[in-house]
Amino acid sequence: MIKVGMMSFAHMHAVSYANCLLQHPAAELIGIYDDNLQRGTEAAEKLGTRYFEEMDGFLRQECDAVIICSENSKHYEMVIKAARAKKHILCEKPIATKIEDAREMIKVCDENGVILQIAFPVRYSQAIRQLKRMIDAGDLGKILAIRSTNRGQSPGGWFTDRGLAGGGAVLDHTVHMIDIMRWFLGKEVTEVYAMVGNYFLDIDIDDAGLLTLEFEDGTIASHDTSWSRFARYPAWGDALIEVIGTKKTVRADAFGDQISYFKNERERSLEYIFAGNDIDEGLINDFIKTVQKGSSPSITGYDGLKAIEVAFSAYDSAKTGARVKL
């Protein structure tokens, strides 16, 4: 049995990850640490586990791994302390709010012999994985270009606080699709040009951006990212990628498996019900299997680092109006 502790319920994915742990036959949720007393105690009560108010005491408990779902700016401290306590780690994305912090996190985890896996659940979408298999089999021919979108609703709260989040919609939604592009191609981004701004919401942080990218093999790509979906929109948003090859063009959306549901209600007559697979469950199952086997994670700290390098390069490009070389 793999014993797992949760570190913070600041991120909305924490509830889903915890429920996946409770349903996993080889995992046990041993407790929750949260620096927010009310949030932590409420989560522990709902999940039937123990709440820890103090991080060091939590990390002294007998457990194999931790899942970190704190505000982005707190990932660094939690990963470093968990690694030194010899706990394997699944860290919510983005890995960090500073490039140098991400590098130090990877280094400390390596030095302490612990797994550092980054939470990119889009990789576990059935549609995305099928497209990956088609690319690997050569069905699309040579990849020429990629187009992706990740447009959703603003999470609000600390996500719109630059000090806690590190960036707005561009950081929040770029890292997912950059990870998918790198995974598909097996190549790195070499150039970024971006426009970033505030177009949809009355907040003091970016809510949209448009990135153009070039990869080391010459593949070109675009990424449209935003918090543009309003509250009454019938679905949260999308995580869509279109891959253009010399043989085929194929499109996949991690949230595209939906049922259209029409209701006899004036304010919201249409609702989309997600009918695809549970990508969070895929992520948690993969992490538990990795800990069980002591193998290298399928999504590494390095993957997390390369994703934020692109996102922060987009901010630099938007400020200067110039292309940024990586």
PDB file of C-alpha atoms in Angstrom, residues 18-132:
ATOM      1  CA  ALA A  18      -7.732  13.165  -3.266  1.00  0.00           C
ATOM      2  CA  ASN A  19     -10.873  11.363  -4.412  1.00  0.00           C
ATOM      3  CA  CYS A  20      -8.792   9.424  -6.942  1.00  0.00           C
ATOM      4  CA  LEU A  21      -6.489   8.352  -4.101  1.00  0.00           C
ATOM      5  CA  LEU A  22      -9.441   7.185  -2.008  1.00  0.00           C
ATOM      6  CA  GLN A  23     -10.661   5.023  -4.894  1.00  0.00           C
ATOM      7  CA  HIS A  24      -7.232   3.564  -5.696  1.00  0.00           C
ATOM      8  CA  PRO A  25      -6.821  -0.016  -4.421  1.00  0.00           C
ATOM      9  CA  ALA A  26      -3.094   0.423  -3.739  1.00  0.00           C
ATOM     10  CA  ALA A  27      -3.108   3.932  -2.194  1.00  0.00           C
ATOM     11  CA  GLU A  28      -3.927   5.322   1.235  1.00  0.00           C
ATOM     12  CA  LEU A  29      -4.517   9.004   2.042  1.00  0.00           C
ATOM     13  CA  ILE A  30      -2.715   9.503   5.356  1.00  0.00           C
ATOM     14  CA  GLY A  31      -3.390  13.202   5.942  1.00  0.00           C
ATOM     15  CA  ILE A  32      -3.555  16.774   4.728  1.00  0.00           C
ATOM     16  CA  TYR A  33      -1.237  19.690   5.442  1.00  0.00           C
ATOM     17  CA  ASP A  34      -2.536  23.172   4.669  1.00  0.00           C
ATOM     18  CA  ASP A  35      -1.367  26.567   5.924  1.00  0.00           C
ATOM     19  CA  ASN A  36      -5.001  27.700   5.732  1.00  0.00           C
ATOM     20  CA  LEU A  37      -6.620  26.269   8.866  1.00  0.00           C
ATOM     21  CA  GLN A  38     -10.226  26.463   7.687  1.00  0.00           C
ATOM     22  CA  ARG A  39      -9.505  25.077   4.228  1.00  0.00           C
ATOM     23  CA  GLY A  40      -7.377  22.255   5.602  1.00  0.00           C
ATOM     24  CA  THR A  41      -9.722  21.165   8.367  1.00  0.00           C
ATOM     25  CA  GLU A  42     -12.743  21.229   6.053  1.00  0.00           C
ATOM     26  CA  ALA A  43     -10.949  19.105   3.452  1.00  0.00           C
ATOM     27  CA  ALA A  44      -9.737  16.605   6.052  1.00  0.00           C
ATOM     28  CA  GLU A  45     -13.221  16.277   7.545  1.00  0.00           C
ATOM     29  CA  LYS A  46     -14.849  15.682   4.151  1.00  0.00           C
ATOM     30  CA  LEU A  47     -12.230  13.119   3.149  1.00  0.00           C
ATOM     31  CA  GLY A  48     -12.123  11.348   6.497  1.00  0.00           C
ATOM     32  CA  THR A  49      -8.443  11.926   7.152  1.00  0.00           C
ATOM     33  CA  ARG A  50      -6.169  13.832   9.543  1.00  0.00           C
ATOM     34  CA  TYR A  51      -5.333  17.542   9.275  1.00  0.00           C
ATOM     35  CA  PHE A  52      -1.814  18.862   9.963  1.00  0.00           C
ATOM     36  CA  GLU A  53      -1.326  22.562  10.685  1.00  0.00           C
ATOM     37  CA  GLU A  54       2.487  22.370  10.635  1.00  0.00           C
ATOM     38  CA  MET A  55       4.450  21.293   7.547  1.00  0.00           C
ATOM     39  CA  ASP A  56       7.463  19.771   9.280  1.00  0.00           C
ATOM     40  CA  GLY A  57       5.250  17.639  11.516  1.00  0.00           C
ATOM     41  CA  PHE A  58       3.304  16.468   8.486  1.00  0.00           C
ATOM     42  CA  LEU A  59       6.514  15.496   6.663  1.00  0.00           C
ATOM     43  CA  ARG A  60       7.710  13.479   9.660  1.00  0.00           C
ATOM     44  CA  GLN A  61       4.740  11.121   9.202  1.00  0.00           C
ATOM     45  CA  GLU A  62       5.220   7.696   7.702  1.00  0.00           C
ATOM     46  CA  CYS A  63       4.298   8.132   4.061  1.00  0.00           C
ATOM     47  CA  ASP A  64       5.803   7.336   0.674  1.00  0.00           C
ATOM     48  CA  ALA A  65       4.690  10.312  -1.369  1.00  0.00           C
ATOM     49  CA  VAL A  66       2.998  13.707  -1.359  1.00  0.00           C
ATOM     50  CA  ILE A  67       0.790  15.570  -3.813  1.00  0.00           C
ATOM     51  CA  ILE A  68       1.343  19.349  -3.788  1.00  0.00           C
ATOM     52  CA  CYS A  69      -1.647  21.527  -4.712  1.00  0.00           C
ATOM     53  CA  SER A  70      -0.657  24.852  -3.162  1.00  0.00           C
ATOM     54  CA  GLU A  71      -0.548  28.307  -4.681  1.00  0.00           C
ATOM     55  CA  ASN A  72       2.096  28.310  -7.436  1.00  0.00           C
ATOM     56  CA  SER A  73       4.576  30.458  -5.494  1.00  0.00           C
ATOM     57  CA  LYS A  74       4.631  27.915  -2.650  1.00  0.00           C
ATOM     58  CA  HIS A  75       5.588  24.916  -4.809  1.00  0.00           C
ATOM     59  CA  TYR A  76       9.290  25.645  -4.360  1.00  0.00           C
ATOM     60  CA  GLU A  77       9.387  25.446  -0.553  1.00  0.00           C
ATOM     61  CA  MET A  78       7.095  22.424  -0.391  1.00  0.00           C
ATOM     62  CA  VAL A  79       9.007  20.436  -3.008  1.00  0.00           C
ATOM     63  CA  ILE A  80      12.369  21.186  -1.394  1.00  0.00           C
ATOM     64  CA  LYS A  81      11.173  20.183   2.088  1.00  0.00           C
ATOM     65  CA  ALA A  82       9.351  17.083   0.849  1.00  0.00           C
ATOM     66  CA  ALA A  83      12.402  15.949  -1.135  1.00  0.00           C
ATOM     67  CA  ARG A  84      14.669  16.336   1.898  1.00  0.00           C
ATOM     68  CA  ALA A  85      12.127  14.333   3.900  1.00  0.00           C
ATOM     69  CA  LYS A  86      12.552  11.569   1.251  1.00  0.00           C
ATOM     70  CA  LYS A  87       8.996  11.775  -0.060  1.00  0.00           C
ATOM     71  CA  HIS A  88       8.205  11.157  -3.727  1.00  0.00           C
ATOM     72  CA  ILE A  89       6.383  14.156  -5.211  1.00  0.00           C
ATOM     73  CA  LEU A  90       3.564  14.924  -7.615  1.00  0.00           C
ATOM     74  CA  CYS A  91       3.515  18.712  -7.989  1.00  0.00           C
ATOM     75  CA  GLU A  92       0.701  20.707  -9.553  1.00  0.00           C
ATOM     76  CA  LYS A  93       1.641  22.770 -12.597  1.00  0.00           C
ATOM     77  CA  PRO A  94       3.312  25.154 -13.234  1.00  0.00           C
ATOM     78  CA  ILE A  95       6.331  23.653 -11.512  1.00  0.00           C
ATOM     79  CA  ALA A  96       7.432  27.071 -10.176  1.00  0.00           C
ATOM     80  CA  THR A  97       7.099  30.822 -10.626  1.00  0.00           C
ATOM     81  CA  LYS A  98      10.823  31.278 -11.317  1.00  0.00           C
ATOM     82  CA  ILE A  99      13.118  29.387 -13.685  1.00  0.00           C
ATOM     83  CA  GLU A 100      15.904  29.204 -11.091  1.00  0.00           C
ATOM     84  CA  ASP A 101      13.480  27.764  -8.518  1.00  0.00           C
ATOM     85  CA  ALA A 102      12.453  24.996 -10.915  1.00  0.00           C
ATOM     86  CA  ARG A 103      16.077  24.074 -11.555  1.00  0.00           C
ATOM     87  CA  GLU A 104      16.805  23.929  -7.823  1.00  0.00           C
ATOM     88  CA  MET A 105      13.728  21.768  -7.213  1.00  0.00           C
ATOM     89  CA  ILE A 106      14.865  19.262  -9.843  1.00  0.00           C
ATOM     90  CA  LYS A 107      18.400  19.246  -8.416  1.00  0.00           C
ATOM     91  CA  VAL A 108      17.291  18.647  -4.816  1.00  0.00           C
ATOM     92  CA  CYS A 109      14.930  15.844  -5.827  1.00  0.00           C
ATOM     93  CA  ASP A 110      17.733  14.157  -7.778  1.00  0.00           C
ATOM     94  CA  GLU A 111      20.144  14.520  -4.838  1.00  0.00           C
ATOM     95  CA  ASN A 112      17.640  12.918  -2.473  1.00  0.00           C
ATOM     96  CA  GLY A 113      16.646  10.119  -4.831  1.00  0.00           C
ATOM     97  CA  VAL A 114      12.950  11.012  -4.970  1.00  0.00           C
ATOM     98  CA  ILE A 115      10.531  11.150  -7.888  1.00  0.00           C
ATOM     99  CA  LEU A 116       9.400  14.585  -9.062  1.00  0.00           C
ATOM    100  CA  GLN A 117       6.404  14.285 -11.362  1.00  0.00           C
ATOM    101  CA  ILE A 118       4.490  17.298 -12.691  1.00  0.00           C
ATOM    102  CA  ALA A 119       0.691  17.319 -12.930  1.00  0.00           C
ATOM    103  CA  PHE A 120      -0.058  17.598 -16.638  1.00  0.00           C
ATOM    104  CA  PRO A 121      -3.292  15.541 -16.748  1.00  0.00           C
ATOM    105  CA  VAL A 122      -4.030  16.446 -20.394  1.00  0.00           C
ATOM    106  CA  ARG A 123      -1.508  13.725 -21.339  1.00  0.00           C
ATOM    107  CA  TYR A 124      -4.003  11.142 -20.044  1.00  0.00           C
ATOM    108  CA  SER A 125      -6.889  12.122 -22.330  1.00  0.00           C
ATOM    109  CA  GLN A 126      -7.894   9.202 -24.571  1.00  0.00           C
ATOM    110  CA  ALA A 127      -8.135  11.529 -27.572  1.00  0.00           C
ATOM    111  CA  ILE A 128      -4.698  13.067 -26.939  1.00  0.00           C
ATOM    112  CA  ARG A 129      -3.101   9.641 -26.415  1.00  0.00           C
ATOM    113  CA  GLN A 130      -4.648   8.284 -29.616  1.00  0.00           C
ATOM    114  CA  LEU A 131      -3.178  11.207 -31.558  1.00  0.00           C
ATOM    115  CA  LYS A 132       0.213  10.540 -29.935  1.00  0.00           C
TER     116      LYS A 132
END
